[in-house]
Amino acid sequence: MALPVRAQLKYWGIAAIAFAVVLWFLGDVLLPFVLGGAIAYFLDPVADRLERAGMSRGMATGTITIGAVVLFVILALAVAPALARQTSQLIDTAPELFRQLQSFLTTHFPSIMVEGSPVRETLVSIGETIKERGAQLVDTVLSSAMSLINILLLFVIVPVVAVYMLLDWDNMVARVDELLPRDHAPVIRNLAREIDATLAGFIRGMGSVCLILGTYYAVTLWLVGLNFGLVVGVVAGMLTFIPYVGAIVGGALAIGLALFQFWGDWIWIAVVAGIFFFGQFLEGNFLTPKLVGESVGLHPVWLILALSVFGSLFGFIGMLVAVPLAASLGVIMRFLVGQYTDSKLYRGLSDGDHIGE
């Protein structure tokens, strides 16, 4: 005999509260495992394809691991030094860029830069903040997120966790399936398949979009000779995960830097702007429809809200779990709405049930 609905709600509510408490107190500890699990989930389809091609699960996992190590070494040797150098230079030159911005606005738009104007006061405040704290920015970020030793442990633990979870992924899924409540197992399996389809479409698809756009922005901005173009491209690609934010932030940074570097040479400024316009055209018309699809069901506003709420409550670990939780809640809400629209509470009495008929 199934448990009453009230008892089930009580148990599921306790489980949700326990999950939130664990996330709150153990967020930093769980971070490597969440990242490792996300990597394993991302790569599981690749391992499945290799298995269908005739490899064992262990051989497929080993092939993926070797490929990932080779790719990491190539990126570390070819891209990481230039990226680190440009990031450091950008932090060092940020105060000078703001001084040049003030001088530019004073020369070309003197009416908005009069003494006491909001624009002037804002720029002065930002410039002083950068001057005082710009040199400490990287240290501040690192110390606020985690200590250096934790970062090193992160780079060690995450790959190990990812490899073990990828190797044992199918067994873990089967074990979880065995633990499902028998009365609700079919419904939970259907919901899990919908959630997996949503996550696969969004995380894997959007991750591919971010990688393609980040590479495109970084390479093209580097080719046109934009200072710090590699950093801007990487930032724009990473932020593409959040709807509209990558294009806005990356475009503003790139065009702003181009105005300083190429002022008067409008062709190159137009080229930098054109790079981002073409990137958005590519994303909206080809990459997102092909790689993400239109049936994902994650509305941009819902995604931004989830990232903001979970990031505010649980920090970086909250932002990592925001997308799967948002996808899960979206699927569950659609299921509940479907149940509601099929119920008598919504449909009322049928024609044959009306009194007197």
Short mmCIF file of C-alpha atoms in Angstrom, two decimals:
data_model
loop_
_atom_site.label_atom_id
_atom_site.label_comp_id
_atom_site.label_asym_id
_atom_site.label_seq_id
_atom_site.Cartn_x
_atom_site.Cartn_y
_atom_site.Cartn_z
CA MET A 1 0.00 0.00 0.00
CA ALA A 2 1.41 3.38 -1.04
CA LEU A 3 2.14 6.07 1.48
CA PRO A 4 -0.45 8.87 1.72
CA VAL A 5 0.34 12.00 -0.28
CA ARG A 6 0.86 14.04 2.90
CA ALA A 7 3.47 11.57 4.18
CA GLN A 8 5.24 11.53 0.81
CA LEU A 9 5.37 15.33 0.73
CA LYS A 10 6.81 15.31 4.24
CA TYR A 11 9.61 12.91 3.31
CA TRP A 12 10.45 14.69 0.05
CA GLY A 13 10.40 18.03 1.88
CA ILE A 14 12.86 16.70 4.47
CA ALA A 15 15.11 15.45 1.65
CA ALA A 16 15.03 18.88 -0.05
CA ILE A 17 15.89 20.65 3.22
CA ALA A 18 18.75 18.22 3.88
CA PHE A 19 20.09 18.83 0.37
CA ALA A 20 20.02 22.61 0.90
CA VAL A 21 21.77 22.31 4.28
CA VAL A 22 24.51 20.09 2.85
CA LEU A 23 24.97 22.48 -0.05
CA TRP A 24 25.19 25.44 2.34
CA PHE A 25 27.76 23.98 4.73
CA LEU A 26 29.77 21.71 2.44
CA GLY A 27 29.72 23.71 -0.81
CA ASP A 28 33.50 24.11 -1.06
CA VAL A 29 34.08 20.45 -0.20
CA LEU A 30 31.56 19.28 -2.78
CA LEU A 31 32.91 21.51 -5.56
CA PRO A 32 35.44 19.00 -7.01
CA PHE A 33 32.83 16.25 -6.98
CA VAL A 34 30.18 18.39 -8.63
CA LEU A 35 32.67 19.46 -11.32
CA GLY A 36 33.84 15.87 -11.79
CA GLY A 37 30.26 14.65 -12.07
CA ALA A 38 29.45 17.38 -14.60
CA ILE A 39 32.46 16.39 -16.73
CA ALA A 40 31.48 12.71 -16.55
CA TYR A 41 27.90 13.55 -17.55
CA PHE A 42 29.17 15.67 -20.44
CA LEU A 43 31.43 12.88 -21.73
CA ASP A 44 29.12 9.91 -21.13
CA PRO A 45 27.63 10.03 -24.69
CA VAL A 46 31.15 9.91 -26.12
CA ALA A 47 31.93 6.83 -24.02
CA ASP A 48 28.64 5.22 -25.11
CA ARG A 49 29.51 5.78 -28.78
CA LEU A 50 32.94 4.23 -28.29
CA GLU A 51 31.28 1.25 -26.60
CA ARG A 52 28.91 0.84 -29.56
CA ALA A 53 31.99 0.91 -31.79
CA GLY A 54 33.30 -2.19 -30.00
CA MET A 55 35.31 -0.86 -27.06
CA SER A 56 34.82 -1.90 -23.46
CA ARG A 57 33.77 0.77 -20.96
CA GLY A 58 37.27 0.80 -19.48
CA MET A 59 38.93 1.17 -22.86
CA ALA A 60 36.49 3.94 -23.85
CA THR A 61 37.20 5.80 -20.60
CA GLY A 62 40.95 5.39 -21.10
CA THR A 63 40.74 6.70 -24.68
CA ILE A 64 38.77 9.76 -23.56
CA THR A 65 41.19 10.37 -20.68
CA ILE A 66 44.25 10.22 -22.94
CA GLY A 67 42.60 12.56 -25.44
CA ALA A 68 41.70 15.00 -22.66
CA VAL A 69 45.25 14.96 -21.28
CA VAL A 70 46.74 15.62 -24.72
CA LEU A 71 44.29 18.48 -25.33
CA PHE A 72 45.02 19.95 -21.89
CA VAL A 73 48.78 19.83 -22.48
CA ILE A 74 48.39 21.52 -25.87
CA LEU A 75 46.22 24.27 -24.41
CA ALA A 76 48.52 24.69 -21.42
CA LEU A 77 51.56 25.12 -23.65
CA ALA A 78 50.02 27.13 -26.47
CA VAL A 79 47.23 29.22 -24.95
CA ALA A 80 47.59 29.44 -21.17
CA PRO A 81 50.82 31.51 -21.08
CA ALA A 82 49.45 34.12 -23.51
CA LEU A 83 46.12 34.21 -21.68
CA ALA A 84 47.81 34.68 -18.30
CA ARG A 85 50.10 37.36 -19.69
CA GLN A 86 47.26 39.33 -21.28
CA THR A 87 45.15 39.04 -18.13
CA SER A 88 47.98 40.41 -16.01
CA GLN A 89 48.64 43.22 -18.48
CA LEU A 90 44.95 44.12 -18.60
CA ILE A 91 44.81 44.38 -14.81
CA ASP A 92 47.97 46.50 -14.76
CA THR A 93 46.80 48.87 -17.51
CA ALA A 94 43.17 49.22 -16.36
CA PRO A 95 43.85 52.44 -14.37
CA GLU A 96 45.59 54.00 -17.40
CA LEU A 97 42.66 53.01 -19.62
CA PHE A 98 40.27 54.82 -17.32
CA ARG A 99 42.49 57.91 -17.28
CA GLN A 100 42.51 57.86 -21.07
CA LEU A 101 38.72 57.47 -21.07
CA GLN A 102 38.36 60.53 -18.85
CA SER A 103 40.72 62.51 -21.09
CA PHE A 104 38.86 61.38 -24.22
CA LEU A 105 35.45 62.34 -22.83
CA THR A 106 36.77 65.69 -21.60
CA THR A 107 38.18 66.49 -25.04
CA HIS A 108 35.32 65.32 -27.20
CA PHE A 109 32.31 65.65 -24.87
CA PRO A 110 33.14 68.49 -22.47
CA SER A 111 29.47 69.11 -21.62
CA ILE A 112 29.10 65.80 -19.77
CA MET A 113 32.47 66.08 -17.99
CA VAL A 114 31.99 69.36 -16.15
CA GLU A 115 33.00 69.49 -12.51
CA GLY A 116 30.49 67.63 -10.36
CA SER A 117 28.68 65.87 -13.23
CA PRO A 118 27.46 62.31 -12.54
CA VAL A 119 29.57 60.86 -15.38
CA ARG A 120 32.75 62.52 -14.13
CA GLU A 121 32.15 61.51 -10.51
CA THR A 122 31.41 57.91 -11.52
CA LEU A 123 34.56 57.64 -13.63
CA VAL A 124 36.71 59.18 -10.90
CA SER A 125 35.30 56.74 -8.36
CA ILE A 126 35.87 53.73 -10.62
CA GLY A 127 39.37 54.90 -11.49
CA GLU A 128 40.33 55.32 -7.84
CA THR A 129 38.94 51.90 -6.98
CA ILE A 130 40.90 50.23 -9.77
CA LYS A 131 44.05 52.14 -8.86
CA GLU A 132 43.79 51.09 -5.23
CA ARG A 133 42.71 47.49 -5.73
CA GLY A 134 43.58 46.57 -9.30
CA ALA A 135 46.97 45.15 -8.39
CA GLN A 136 45.34 43.01 -5.70
CA LEU A 137 42.47 41.78 -7.89
CA VAL A 138 43.83 38.34 -8.70
CA ASP A 139 44.97 37.75 -5.10
CA THR A 140 41.57 38.85 -3.82
CA VAL A 141 39.70 36.55 -6.19
CA LEU A 142 41.89 33.60 -5.33
CA SER A 143 41.76 34.15 -1.59
CA SER A 144 38.01 34.70 -1.56
CA ALA A 145 37.27 31.58 -3.62
CA MET A 146 39.77 29.19 -2.06
CA SER A 147 43.40 28.97 -1.06
CA LEU A 148 46.11 28.13 -3.56
CA ILE A 149 46.46 24.62 -2.22
CA ASN A 150 42.74 24.05 -2.72
CA ILE A 151 43.10 25.16 -6.34
CA LEU A 152 45.89 22.65 -6.83
CA LEU A 153 43.78 19.96 -5.18
CA LEU A 154 40.91 20.95 -7.46
CA PHE A 155 43.04 20.27 -10.53
CA VAL A 156 44.02 16.90 -9.08
CA ILE A 157 40.72 15.71 -7.62
CA VAL A 158 38.36 16.79 -10.41
CA PRO A 159 39.99 14.67 -13.16
CA VAL A 160 40.20 11.65 -10.83
CA VAL A 161 36.53 11.97 -9.85
CA ALA A 162 35.52 12.51 -13.49
CA VAL A 163 37.40 9.38 -14.65
CA TYR A 164 35.93 7.14 -11.95
CA MET A 165 32.40 8.46 -12.45
CA LEU A 166 32.66 8.12 -16.24
CA LEU A 167 33.91 4.56 -15.85
CA ASP A 168 31.05 3.60 -13.51
CA TRP A 169 28.31 5.91 -14.89
CA ASP A 170 25.96 3.21 -16.22
CA ASN A 171 26.26 1.18 -13.02
CA MET A 172 25.45 4.25 -10.90
CA VAL A 173 22.37 5.00 -13.00
CA ALA A 174 21.22 1.38 -12.68
CA ARG A 175 21.76 1.47 -8.92
CA VAL A 176 19.73 4.66 -8.55
CA ASP A 177 16.96 3.08 -10.63
CA GLU A 178 16.85 0.14 -8.22
CA LEU A 179 16.30 2.53 -5.30
CA LEU A 180 13.30 4.31 -6.84
CA PRO A 181 9.97 3.95 -5.00
CA ARG A 182 8.27 1.09 -6.82
CA ASP A 183 4.86 2.80 -6.97
CA HIS A 184 6.30 5.89 -8.67
CA ALA A 185 9.21 4.37 -10.60
CA PRO A 186 7.61 4.65 -14.09
CA VAL A 187 6.68 8.30 -13.56
CA ILE A 188 10.11 9.15 -12.11
CA ARG A 189 11.82 7.41 -15.04
CA ASN A 190 9.79 9.44 -17.53
CA LEU A 191 10.59 12.67 -15.67
CA ALA A 192 14.27 11.69 -15.49
CA ARG A 193 14.35 11.09 -19.25
CA GLU A 194 12.81 14.53 -19.87
CA ILE A 195 15.27 16.17 -17.46
CA ASP A 196 18.18 14.36 -19.14
CA ALA A 197 16.98 15.50 -22.56
CA THR A 198 16.74 19.08 -21.30
CA LEU A 199 20.16 19.01 -19.70
CA ALA A 200 21.74 17.23 -22.66
CA GLY A 201 20.29 19.80 -25.01
CA PHE A 202 21.32 22.76 -22.90
CA ILE A 203 24.58 21.86 -21.10
CA ARG A 204 26.20 19.83 -23.85
CA GLY A 205 24.78 22.02 -26.59
CA MET A 206 25.48 25.32 -24.87
CA GLY A 207 28.92 24.13 -23.80
CA SER A 208 29.73 23.47 -27.45
CA VAL A 209 28.38 26.90 -28.40
CA CYS A 210 30.54 28.57 -25.73
CA LEU A 211 33.64 26.70 -26.92
CA ILE A 212 33.06 27.55 -30.58
CA LEU A 213 32.23 31.22 -29.95
CA GLY A 214 35.06 31.67 -27.45
CA THR A 215 37.55 30.25 -29.95
CA TYR A 216 36.10 32.37 -32.75
CA TYR A 217 36.19 35.61 -30.74
CA ALA A 218 39.68 34.98 -29.34
CA VAL A 219 41.23 34.04 -32.71
CA THR A 220 39.58 36.81 -34.75
CA LEU A 221 40.31 39.54 -32.19
CA TRP A 222 43.90 38.32 -31.98
CA LEU A 223 44.19 38.35 -35.79
CA VAL A 224 43.01 41.99 -36.05
CA GLY A 225 45.62 42.92 -33.45
CA LEU A 226 43.29 44.02 -30.64
CA ASN A 227 45.12 44.40 -27.35
CA PHE A 228 43.88 41.81 -24.83
CA GLY A 229 41.81 40.22 -27.59
CA LEU A 230 42.51 36.72 -26.31
CA VAL A 231 41.19 37.58 -22.83
CA VAL A 232 38.11 39.30 -24.24
CA GLY A 233 37.36 36.33 -26.49
CA VAL A 234 37.64 33.82 -23.65
CA VAL A 235 35.46 35.95 -21.36
CA ALA A 236 32.83 36.42 -24.08
CA GLY A 237 32.79 32.70 -24.81
CA MET A 238 32.45 31.70 -21.16
CA LEU A 239 29.66 34.21 -20.49
CA THR A 240 27.70 33.04 -23.54
CA PHE A 241 26.39 30.35 -21.17
CA ILE A 242 24.24 33.09 -19.61
CA PRO A 243 21.76 34.36 -22.22
CA TYR A 244 22.76 37.68 -23.83
CA VAL A 245 25.44 38.39 -21.20
CA GLY A 246 28.38 37.08 -23.23
CA ALA A 247 27.58 39.21 -26.27
CA ILE A 248 26.90 42.34 -24.23
CA VAL A 249 29.95 42.11 -21.95
CA GLY A 250 32.34 40.83 -24.63
CA GLY A 251 31.13 43.29 -27.24
CA ALA A 252 31.36 46.24 -24.85
CA LEU A 253 34.90 45.27 -23.78
CA ALA A 254 36.11 44.66 -27.33
CA ILE A 255 34.60 47.81 -28.83
CA GLY A 256 35.78 49.89 -25.87
CA LEU A 257 39.34 48.61 -26.22
CA ALA A 258 39.15 49.13 -29.99
CA LEU A 259 38.11 52.77 -29.48
CA PHE A 260 41.22 53.36 -27.36
CA GLN A 261 43.57 51.47 -29.65
CA PHE A 262 42.22 52.38 -33.09
CA TRP A 263 40.68 55.82 -32.47
CA GLY A 264 40.48 57.61 -35.79
CA ASP A 265 40.97 54.39 -37.76
CA TRP A 266 37.28 53.63 -38.05
CA ILE A 267 37.72 50.65 -40.35
CA TRP A 268 39.38 48.57 -37.62
CA ILE A 269 36.80 49.66 -35.04
CA ALA A 270 34.07 48.58 -37.45
CA VAL A 271 35.88 45.27 -37.97
CA VAL A 272 35.90 44.58 -34.22
CA ALA A 273 32.20 45.45 -33.98
CA GLY A 274 31.52 43.30 -37.04
CA ILE A 275 33.23 40.33 -35.39
CA PHE A 276 30.68 40.40 -32.57
CA PHE A 277 27.72 41.08 -34.85
CA PHE A 278 28.71 38.11 -37.01
CA GLY A 279 29.25 36.00 -33.87
CA GLN A 280 25.71 36.76 -32.71
CA PHE A 281 24.34 36.04 -36.18
CA LEU A 282 26.22 32.73 -36.16
CA GLU A 283 24.96 31.85 -32.69
CA GLY A 284 21.32 32.79 -33.26
CA ASN A 285 20.89 31.27 -36.72
CA PHE A 286 23.17 28.26 -36.77
CA LEU A 287 24.90 27.26 -33.51
CA THR A 288 22.07 27.49 -30.99
CA PRO A 289 19.35 25.98 -33.26
CA LYS A 290 21.63 23.11 -34.32
CA LEU A 291 23.45 22.34 -31.05
CA VAL A 292 20.92 23.38 -28.41
CA GLY A 293 17.59 23.19 -30.22
CA GLU A 294 14.29 24.87 -29.51
CA SER A 295 12.75 22.17 -27.34
CA VAL A 296 15.10 22.51 -24.37
CA GLY A 297 12.47 24.29 -22.31
CA LEU A 298 14.83 26.53 -20.33
CA HIS A 299 13.58 30.07 -20.77
CA PRO A 300 16.41 32.64 -20.56
CA VAL A 301 14.66 34.58 -17.77
CA TRP A 302 14.14 31.37 -15.77
CA LEU A 303 17.81 30.46 -16.23
CA ILE A 304 19.08 33.91 -15.20
CA LEU A 305 16.79 33.83 -12.14
CA ALA A 306 18.08 30.38 -11.14
CA LEU A 307 21.72 31.42 -11.54
CA SER A 308 21.12 34.59 -9.53
CA VAL A 309 19.20 32.91 -6.69
CA PHE A 310 21.40 29.85 -6.27
CA GLY A 311 24.58 31.87 -6.78
CA SER A 312 23.48 34.30 -4.08
CA LEU A 313 22.50 31.56 -1.64
CA PHE A 314 25.26 29.01 -2.17
CA GLY A 315 28.04 30.85 -4.01
CA PHE A 316 29.92 29.27 -6.90
CA ILE A 317 28.72 25.75 -6.10
CA GLY A 318 25.16 27.12 -6.25
CA MET A 319 25.74 28.44 -9.76
CA LEU A 320 27.00 25.02 -10.83
CA VAL A 321 23.87 23.22 -9.61
CA ALA A 322 21.53 26.02 -10.73
CA VAL A 323 21.18 24.77 -14.32
CA PRO A 324 20.34 21.12 -13.52
CA LEU A 325 18.00 22.22 -10.74
CA ALA A 326 16.33 24.77 -13.01
CA ALA A 327 15.90 22.11 -15.71
CA SER A 328 14.52 19.64 -13.18
CA LEU A 329 12.09 22.15 -11.70
CA GLY A 330 10.97 23.17 -15.18
CA VAL A 331 10.20 19.57 -16.15
CA ILE A 332 8.45 18.90 -12.84
CA MET A 333 6.36 22.06 -13.16
CA ARG A 334 5.29 21.07 -16.68
CA PHE A 335 4.35 17.64 -15.34
CA LEU A 336 2.33 19.16 -12.48
CA VAL A 337 0.59 21.54 -14.87
CA GLY A 338 -0.28 18.57 -17.09
CA GLN A 339 -1.67 16.70 -14.08
CA TYR A 340 -3.67 19.77 -13.08
CA THR A 341 -5.18 20.31 -16.54
CA ASP A 342 -6.25 16.64 -16.60
CA SER A 343 -7.88 16.86 -13.18
CA LYS A 344 -11.46 17.69 -12.25
CA LEU A 345 -10.17 20.72 -10.36
CA TYR A 346 -9.36 22.29 -13.74
CA ARG A 347 -11.86 20.60 -16.07
CA GLY A 348 -14.80 20.61 -13.70
CA LEU A 349 -17.64 18.17 -14.04
CA SER A 350 -18.17 16.60 -17.45
CA ASP A 351 -21.40 17.32 -19.29
CA GLY A 352 -22.86 14.00 -18.19
CA ASP A 353 -22.08 14.75 -14.54
CA HIS A 354 -23.97 18.04 -14.34
CA ILE A 355 -26.89 17.94 -11.98
CA GLY A 356 -30.19 17.60 -13.70
CA GLU A 357 -28.73 16.33 -17.00
#
